[in-house]
PDB file of C-alpha atoms in Angstrom:
ATOM      1  CA  UNK A   1     -92.880  46.900 358.166  1.00 62.00           C
ATOM      2  CA  UNK A   2     -89.556  44.145 359.966  1.00 80.00           C
ATOM      3  CA  UNK A   3     -86.263  44.422 358.624  1.00 83.00           C
ATOM      4  CA  UNK A   4     -87.509  40.379 357.572  1.00 85.00           C
ATOM      5  CA  UNK A   5     -90.357  40.845 355.816  1.00 85.00           C
ATOM      6  CA  UNK A   6     -87.978  43.347 353.648  1.00 81.00           C
ATOM      7  CA  UNK A   7     -85.515  41.171 352.868  1.00 86.00           C
ATOM      8  CA  UNK A   8     -88.718  38.926 351.574  1.00 84.00           C
ATOM      9  CA  UNK A   9     -89.939  41.943 349.578  1.00 84.00           C
ATOM     10  CA  UNK A  10     -85.646  42.406 347.765  1.00 84.00           C
ATOM     11  CA  UNK A  11     -85.508  38.807 348.015  1.00 84.00           C
ATOM     12  CA  UNK A  12     -88.491  38.472 345.821  1.00 83.00           C
ATOM     13  CA  UNK A  13     -87.523  40.889 343.647  1.00 85.00           C
ATOM     14  CA  UNK A  14     -84.260  39.401 342.779  1.00 84.00           C
ATOM     15  CA  UNK A  15     -86.560  36.099 342.057  1.00 85.00           C
ATOM     16  CA  UNK A  16     -87.949  38.696 339.611  1.00 84.00           C
ATOM     17  CA  UNK A  17     -85.042  40.147 338.254  1.00 85.00           C
ATOM     18  CA  UNK A  18     -83.436  36.751 337.838  1.00 86.00           C
ATOM     19  CA  UNK A  19     -86.725  35.220 336.366  1.00 85.00           C
ATOM     20  CA  UNK A  20     -87.010  38.262 334.193  1.00 83.00           C
ATOM     21  CA  UNK A  21     -83.569  38.100 332.695  1.00 85.00           C
ATOM     22  CA  UNK A  22     -83.846  33.941 332.083  1.00 85.00           C
ATOM     23  CA  UNK A  23     -86.428  34.737 329.773  1.00 86.00           C
ATOM     24  CA  UNK A  24     -85.459  37.451 328.470  1.00 84.00           C
ATOM     25  CA  UNK A  25     -81.744  34.817 327.373  1.00 86.00           C
ATOM     26  CA  UNK A  26     -85.073  32.014 326.138  1.00 87.00           C
ATOM     27  CA  UNK A  27     -86.435  35.355 323.865  1.00 86.00           C
ATOM     28  CA  UNK A  28     -82.920  36.054 322.668  1.00 85.00           C
ATOM     29  CA  UNK A  29     -81.979  32.381 322.331  1.00 87.00           C
ATOM     30  CA  UNK A  30     -84.981  31.954 320.274  1.00 85.00           C
ATOM     31  CA  UNK A  31     -84.980  34.879 317.343  1.00 85.00           C
ATOM     32  CA  UNK A  32     -81.359  32.835 317.473  1.00 85.00           C
ATOM     33  CA  UNK A  33     -82.758  30.008 316.560  1.00 85.00           C
ATOM     34  CA  UNK A  34     -84.872  31.889 314.680  1.00 83.00           C
ATOM     35  CA  UNK A  35     -82.595  34.794 312.826  1.00 83.00           C
ATOM     36  CA  UNK A  36     -80.575  31.701 311.977  1.00 85.00           C
ATOM     37  CA  UNK A  37     -83.146  29.329 310.534  1.00 83.00           C
ATOM     38  CA  UNK A  38     -83.914  33.532 308.193  1.00 81.00           C
ATOM     39  CA  UNK A  39     -80.269  32.966 306.966  1.00 82.00           C
ATOM     40  CA  UNK A  40     -80.434  29.356 306.190  1.00 81.00           C
ATOM     41  CA  UNK A  41     -83.504  29.937 304.852  1.00 78.00           C
ATOM     42  CA  UNK A  42     -82.133  33.212 302.851  1.00 77.00           C
ATOM     43  CA  UNK A  43     -79.736  31.637 301.629  1.00 79.00           C
ATOM     44  CA  UNK A  44     -81.610  28.967 300.074  1.00 76.00           C
ATOM     45  CA  UNK A  45     -83.712  31.165 297.993  1.00 70.00           C
ATOM     46  CA  UNK A  46     -81.143  31.888 295.209  1.00 71.00           C
ATOM     47  CA  UNK A  47     -81.538  28.393 294.299  1.00 71.00           C
ATOM     48  CA  UNK A  48     -84.730  27.835 295.046  1.00 69.00           C
ATOM     49  CA  UNK A  49     -85.279  30.947 292.437  1.00 65.00           C
ATOM     50  CA  UNK A  50     -83.013  29.242 289.649  1.00 69.00           C
ATOM     51  CA  UNK A  51     -85.434  25.730 290.155  1.00 68.00           C
ATOM     52  CA  UNK A  52     -88.568  27.599 290.565  1.00 65.00           C
ATOM     53  CA  UNK A  53     -88.095  29.377 287.088  1.00 63.00           C
ATOM     54  CA  UNK A  54     -90.688  28.161 284.969  1.00 57.00           C
ATOM     55  CA  UNK A  55     -93.325  31.011 286.919  1.00 61.00           C
ATOM     56  CA  UNK A  56     -92.606  29.760 290.998  1.00 56.00           C
ATOM     57  CA  UNK A  57     -90.891  32.678 291.514  1.00 51.00           C
ATOM     58  CA  UNK A  58     -94.292  35.143 291.376  1.00 60.00           C
ATOM     59  CA  UNK A  59     -95.131  33.585 293.916  1.00 65.00           C
ATOM     60  CA  UNK A  60     -90.993  33.397 296.382  1.00 58.00           C
ATOM     61  CA  UNK A  61     -92.003  37.149 298.341  1.00 67.00           C
ATOM     62  CA  UNK A  62     -95.167  35.826 299.618  1.00 69.00           C
ATOM     63  CA  UNK A  63     -93.679  32.240 300.470  1.00 70.00           C
ATOM     64  CA  UNK A  64     -90.420  33.808 302.147  1.00 69.00           C
ATOM     65  CA  UNK A  65     -92.721  37.137 303.556  1.00 72.00           C
ATOM     66  CA  UNK A  66     -95.239  34.407 304.674  1.00 73.00           C
ATOM     67  CA  UNK A  67     -93.255  32.807 306.785  1.00 70.00           C
ATOM     68  CA  UNK A  68     -90.830  35.797 308.049  1.00 70.00           C
ATOM     69  CA  UNK A  69     -94.193  37.097 309.213  1.00 67.00           C
ATOM     70  CA  UNK A  70     -95.353  33.290 310.652  1.00 70.00           C
ATOM     71  CA  UNK A  71     -91.540  33.049 312.334  1.00 70.00           C
ATOM     72  CA  UNK A  72     -91.235  36.495 313.748  1.00 71.00           C
ATOM     73  CA  UNK A  73     -95.082  37.660 314.860  1.00 76.00           C
ATOM     74  CA  UNK A  74     -95.194  34.569 317.671  1.00 76.00           C
ATOM     75  CA  UNK A  75     -92.063  34.981 319.705  1.00 79.00           C
ATOM     76  CA  UNK A  76     -92.378  38.833 319.145  1.00 79.00           C
ATOM     77  CA  UNK A  77     -95.402  38.883 320.206  1.00 81.00           C
ATOM     78  CA  UNK A  78     -95.108  36.685 323.255  1.00 83.00           C
ATOM     79  CA  UNK A  79     -91.772  38.849 324.521  1.00 83.00           C
ATOM     80  CA  UNK A  80     -92.913  41.845 324.581  1.00 87.00           C
ATOM     81  CA  UNK A  81     -95.428  40.604 326.776  1.00 90.00           C
ATOM     82  CA  UNK A  82     -93.940  38.714 329.129  1.00 89.00           C
ATOM     83  CA  UNK A  83     -91.662  42.326 329.038  1.00 88.00           C
ATOM     84  CA  UNK A  84     -94.302  43.794 329.559  1.00 90.00           C
ATOM     85  CA  UNK A  85     -95.941  41.764 332.125  1.00 91.00           C
ATOM     86  CA  UNK A  86     -92.036  41.747 333.890  1.00 87.00           C
ATOM     87  CA  UNK A  87     -92.327  45.382 333.807  1.00 87.00           C
ATOM     88  CA  UNK A  88     -95.396  45.676 336.487  1.00 90.00           C
ATOM     89  CA  UNK A  89     -94.666  43.428 338.240  1.00 89.00           C
ATOM     90  CA  UNK A  90     -90.952  45.108 339.102  1.00 87.00           C
ATOM     91  CA  UNK A  91     -93.067  48.496 339.094  1.00 87.00           C
ATOM     92  CA  UNK A  92     -96.007  46.514 342.046  1.00 87.00           C
ATOM     93  CA  UNK A  93     -92.611  45.707 343.878  1.00 87.00           C
ATOM     94  CA  UNK A  94     -90.493  49.255 343.724  1.00 85.00           C
ATOM     95  CA  UNK A  95     -94.107  51.275 345.213  1.00 87.00           C
ATOM     96  CA  UNK A  96     -94.170  48.528 347.377  1.00 88.00           C
ATOM     97  CA  UNK A  97     -90.291  48.868 348.431  1.00 86.00           C
ATOM     98  CA  UNK A  98     -90.803  52.627 348.472  1.00 86.00           C
ATOM     99  CA  UNK A  99     -93.340  52.111 350.750  1.00 88.00           C
ATOM    100  CA  UNK A 100     -91.177  50.385 353.242  1.00 89.00           C
ATOM    101  CA  UNK A 101     -88.067  52.955 352.967  1.00 88.00           C
ATOM    102  CA  UNK A 102     -90.497  55.722 353.624  1.00 90.00           C
ATOM    103  CA  UNK A 103     -91.833  53.397 356.763  1.00 90.00           C
ATOM    104  CA  UNK A 104     -88.374  52.755 357.606  1.00 90.00           C
ATOM    105  CA  UNK A 105     -86.845  56.524 357.385  1.00 91.00           C
ATOM    106  CA  UNK A 106     -90.550  57.740 359.764  1.00 92.00           C
ATOM    107  CA  UNK A 107     -89.377  55.036 362.863  1.00 92.00           C
ATOM    108  CA  UNK A 108     -85.339  55.855 362.428  1.00 92.00           C
ATOM    109  CA  UNK A 109     -86.915  59.474 362.967  1.00 91.00           C
ATOM    110  CA  UNK A 110     -88.492  58.739 365.920  1.00 92.00           C
ATOM    111  CA  UNK A 111     -85.748  56.755 367.067  1.00 92.00           C
ATOM    112  CA  UNK A 112     -83.224  59.654 367.083  1.00 92.00           C
ATOM    113  CA  UNK A 113     -85.131  62.197 368.451  1.00 94.00           C
ATOM    114  CA  UNK A 114     -86.263  59.855 370.935  1.00 93.00           C
ATOM    115  CA  UNK A 115     -82.900  59.008 372.099  1.00 93.00           C
ATOM    116  CA  UNK A 116     -82.063  62.163 371.380  1.00 93.00           C
ATOM    117  CA  UNK A 117     -84.994  62.714 374.448  1.00 94.00           C
ATOM    118  CA  UNK A 118     -83.144  60.197 376.890  1.00 93.00           C
ATOM    119  CA  UNK A 119     -79.948  62.877 376.538  1.00 93.00           C
ATOM    120  CA  UNK A 120     -81.291  65.423 376.794  1.00 94.00           C
ATOM    121  CA  UNK A 121     -83.256  64.284 379.914  1.00 94.00           C
ATOM    122  CA  UNK A 122     -80.323  62.470 381.260  1.00 94.00           C
ATOM    123  CA  UNK A 123     -78.109  65.302 380.796  1.00 94.00           C
ATOM    124  CA  UNK A 124     -80.417  67.709 382.838  1.00 94.00           C
ATOM    125  CA  UNK A 125     -80.606  65.452 385.907  1.00 95.00           C
ATOM    126  CA  UNK A 126     -76.924  64.778 385.805  1.00 95.00           C
ATOM    127  CA  UNK A 127     -77.143  68.776 385.947  1.00 95.00           C
ATOM    128  CA  UNK A 128     -79.116  69.262 388.547  1.00 95.00           C
ATOM    129  CA  UNK A 129     -78.376  66.618 390.772  1.00 95.00           C
ATOM    130  CA  UNK A 130     -74.395  67.648 390.076  1.00 95.00           C
ATOM    131  CA  UNK A 131     -75.919  71.213 391.188  1.00 95.00           C
ATOM    132  CA  UNK A 132     -77.461  70.158 394.042  1.00 95.00           C
ATOM    133  CA  UNK A 133     -74.737  68.133 395.351  1.00 95.00           C
ATOM    134  CA  UNK A 134     -72.279  71.099 394.791  1.00 95.00           C
ATOM    135  CA  UNK A 135     -74.652  73.466 397.498  1.00 95.00           C
ATOM    136  CA  UNK A 136     -75.554  71.304 399.739  1.00 94.00           C
ATOM    137  CA  UNK A 137     -71.749  70.656 400.095  1.00 93.00           C
ATOM    138  CA  UNK A 138     -71.049  73.639 400.170  1.00 92.00           C
ATOM    139  CA  UNK A 139     -72.796  74.787 403.266  1.00 90.00           C
ATOM    140  CA  UNK A 140     -71.491  71.042 404.276  1.00 88.00           C
ATOM    141  CA  UNK A 141     -67.565  72.472 404.467  1.00 86.00           C
ATOM    142  CA  UNK A 142     -68.972  75.984 406.002  1.00 80.00           C
ATOM    143  CA  UNK A 143     -70.593  74.893 408.579  1.00 78.00           C
ATOM    144  CA  UNK A 144     -67.314  71.939 409.243  1.00 76.00           C
ATOM    145  CA  UNK A 145     -65.193  75.798 408.411  1.00 76.00           C
ATOM    146  CA  UNK A 146     -66.872  77.124 411.662  1.00 68.00           C
ATOM    147  CA  UNK A 147     -65.662  74.241 413.546  1.00 73.00           C
ATOM    148  CA  UNK A 148     -62.957  73.847 412.473  1.00 74.00           C
ATOM    149  CA  UNK A 149     -61.226  76.954 413.333  1.00 77.00           C
ATOM    150  CA  UNK A 150     -63.435  76.577 416.492  1.00 76.00           C
ATOM    151  CA  UNK A 151     -61.082  73.131 416.825  1.00 78.00           C
ATOM    152  CA  UNK A 152     -58.215  75.193 416.738  1.00 80.00           C
ATOM    153  CA  UNK A 153     -58.311  78.273 418.797  1.00 80.00           C
ATOM    154  CA  UNK A 154     -60.358  74.945 421.838  1.00 77.00           C
ATOM    155  CA  UNK A 155     -57.029  72.857 420.899  1.00 80.00           C
ATOM    156  CA  UNK A 156     -54.160  76.739 421.106  1.00 82.00           C
ATOM    157  CA  UNK A 157     -56.054  77.478 424.755  1.00 82.00           C
ATOM    158  CA  UNK A 158     -55.193  75.942 427.873  1.00 81.00           C
ATOM    159  CA  UNK A 159     -59.243  75.268 429.175  1.00 79.00           C
ATOM    160  CA  UNK A 160     -60.560  71.773 430.487  1.00 79.00           C
ATOM    161  CA  UNK A 161     -63.666  70.331 432.397  1.00 81.00           C
ATOM    162  CA  UNK A 162     -63.875  71.318 435.896  1.00 84.00           C
ATOM    163  CA  UNK A 163     -66.288  69.033 437.090  1.00 80.00           C
ATOM    164  CA  UNK A 164     -67.161  67.067 435.374  1.00 76.00           C
ATOM    165  CA  UNK A 165     -69.987  69.285 433.052  1.00 78.00           C
ATOM    166  CA  UNK A 166     -68.067  73.030 433.389  1.00 84.00           C
ATOM    167  CA  UNK A 167     -64.998  74.477 431.013  1.00 80.00           C
ATOM    168  CA  UNK A 168     -62.337  76.395 432.621  1.00 83.00           C
ATOM    169  CA  UNK A 169     -59.580  78.149 430.806  1.00 83.00           C
ATOM    170  CA  UNK A 170     -56.741  79.513 432.539  1.00 81.00           C
ATOM    171  CA  UNK A 171     -57.153  82.872 431.684  1.00 82.00           C
ATOM    172  CA  UNK A 172     -53.921  85.733 430.854  1.00 79.00           C
ATOM    173  CA  UNK A 173     -55.328  88.354 433.752  1.00 79.00           C
ATOM    174  CA  UNK A 174     -52.440  90.463 432.181  1.00 81.00           C
ATOM    175  CA  UNK A 175     -54.368  90.750 429.019  1.00 79.00           C
ATOM    176  CA  UNK A 176     -56.649  92.577 427.118  1.00 86.00           C
ATOM    177  CA  UNK A 177     -60.426  92.583 428.047  1.00 85.00           C
ATOM    178  CA  UNK A 178     -63.257  92.204 425.455  1.00 84.00           C
ATOM    179  CA  UNK A 179     -66.922  92.658 424.953  1.00 84.00           C
ATOM    180  CA  UNK A 180     -68.941  95.749 426.210  1.00 88.00           C
ATOM    181  CA  UNK A 181     -68.430  95.705 429.701  1.00 87.00           C
ATOM    182  CA  UNK A 182     -65.375  93.747 429.592  1.00 80.00           C
ATOM    183  CA  UNK A 183     -66.076  90.553 430.835  1.00 81.00           C
ATOM    184  CA  UNK A 184     -63.667  88.581 428.559  1.00 80.00           C
ATOM    185  CA  UNK A 185     -60.456  87.408 429.392  1.00 80.00           C
ATOM    186  CA  UNK A 186     -58.246  85.980 426.440  1.00 80.00           C
ATOM    187  CA  UNK A 187     -57.081  82.498 427.431  1.00 77.00           C
ATOM    188  CA  UNK A 188     -54.124  82.007 427.934  1.00 76.00           C
ATOM    189  CA  UNK A 189     -52.020  79.597 425.464  1.00 75.00           C
ATOM    190  CA  UNK A 190     -50.962  75.525 426.040  1.00 74.00           C
TER     191      UNK A 190
END
């Protein structure tokens, strides 16, 4: 159930509660009118008793009880019936609403887990990419360090190209010799 249907259900529940309150108010008004009528009749009883002293005194309690019974019995019965009906409707609406809330909670948990999974996968890819880039550039830096040391040695040595394809050097003949047979001689500095 989507949010719009949930909102509609809440609106229907609110309308039902408003109708219930209105009916209770109507019944309360009727009961107050009946109570006023009962009070009016009760106030008339002493006058009726005085006027009916000739024998109607015996029929008066039956008449009052009959009036009260007929006046209150029907509204009370109607009120009880409406309260039962409203209670049943509210209970059904509450059950439907609790079902909707349960489904929304499950959907929320599912979305939360999907979000956590997507974030974890993104972090793992980011870490893997960072590790790969670090290793790649570390090897590039190592390779370039060797080249840089060699270029510094070339820049400090007195060397030039001879015949466009050979490297010629001004060697230090008095310097110490290197290699297994002493075939290498240091190049003189510039």
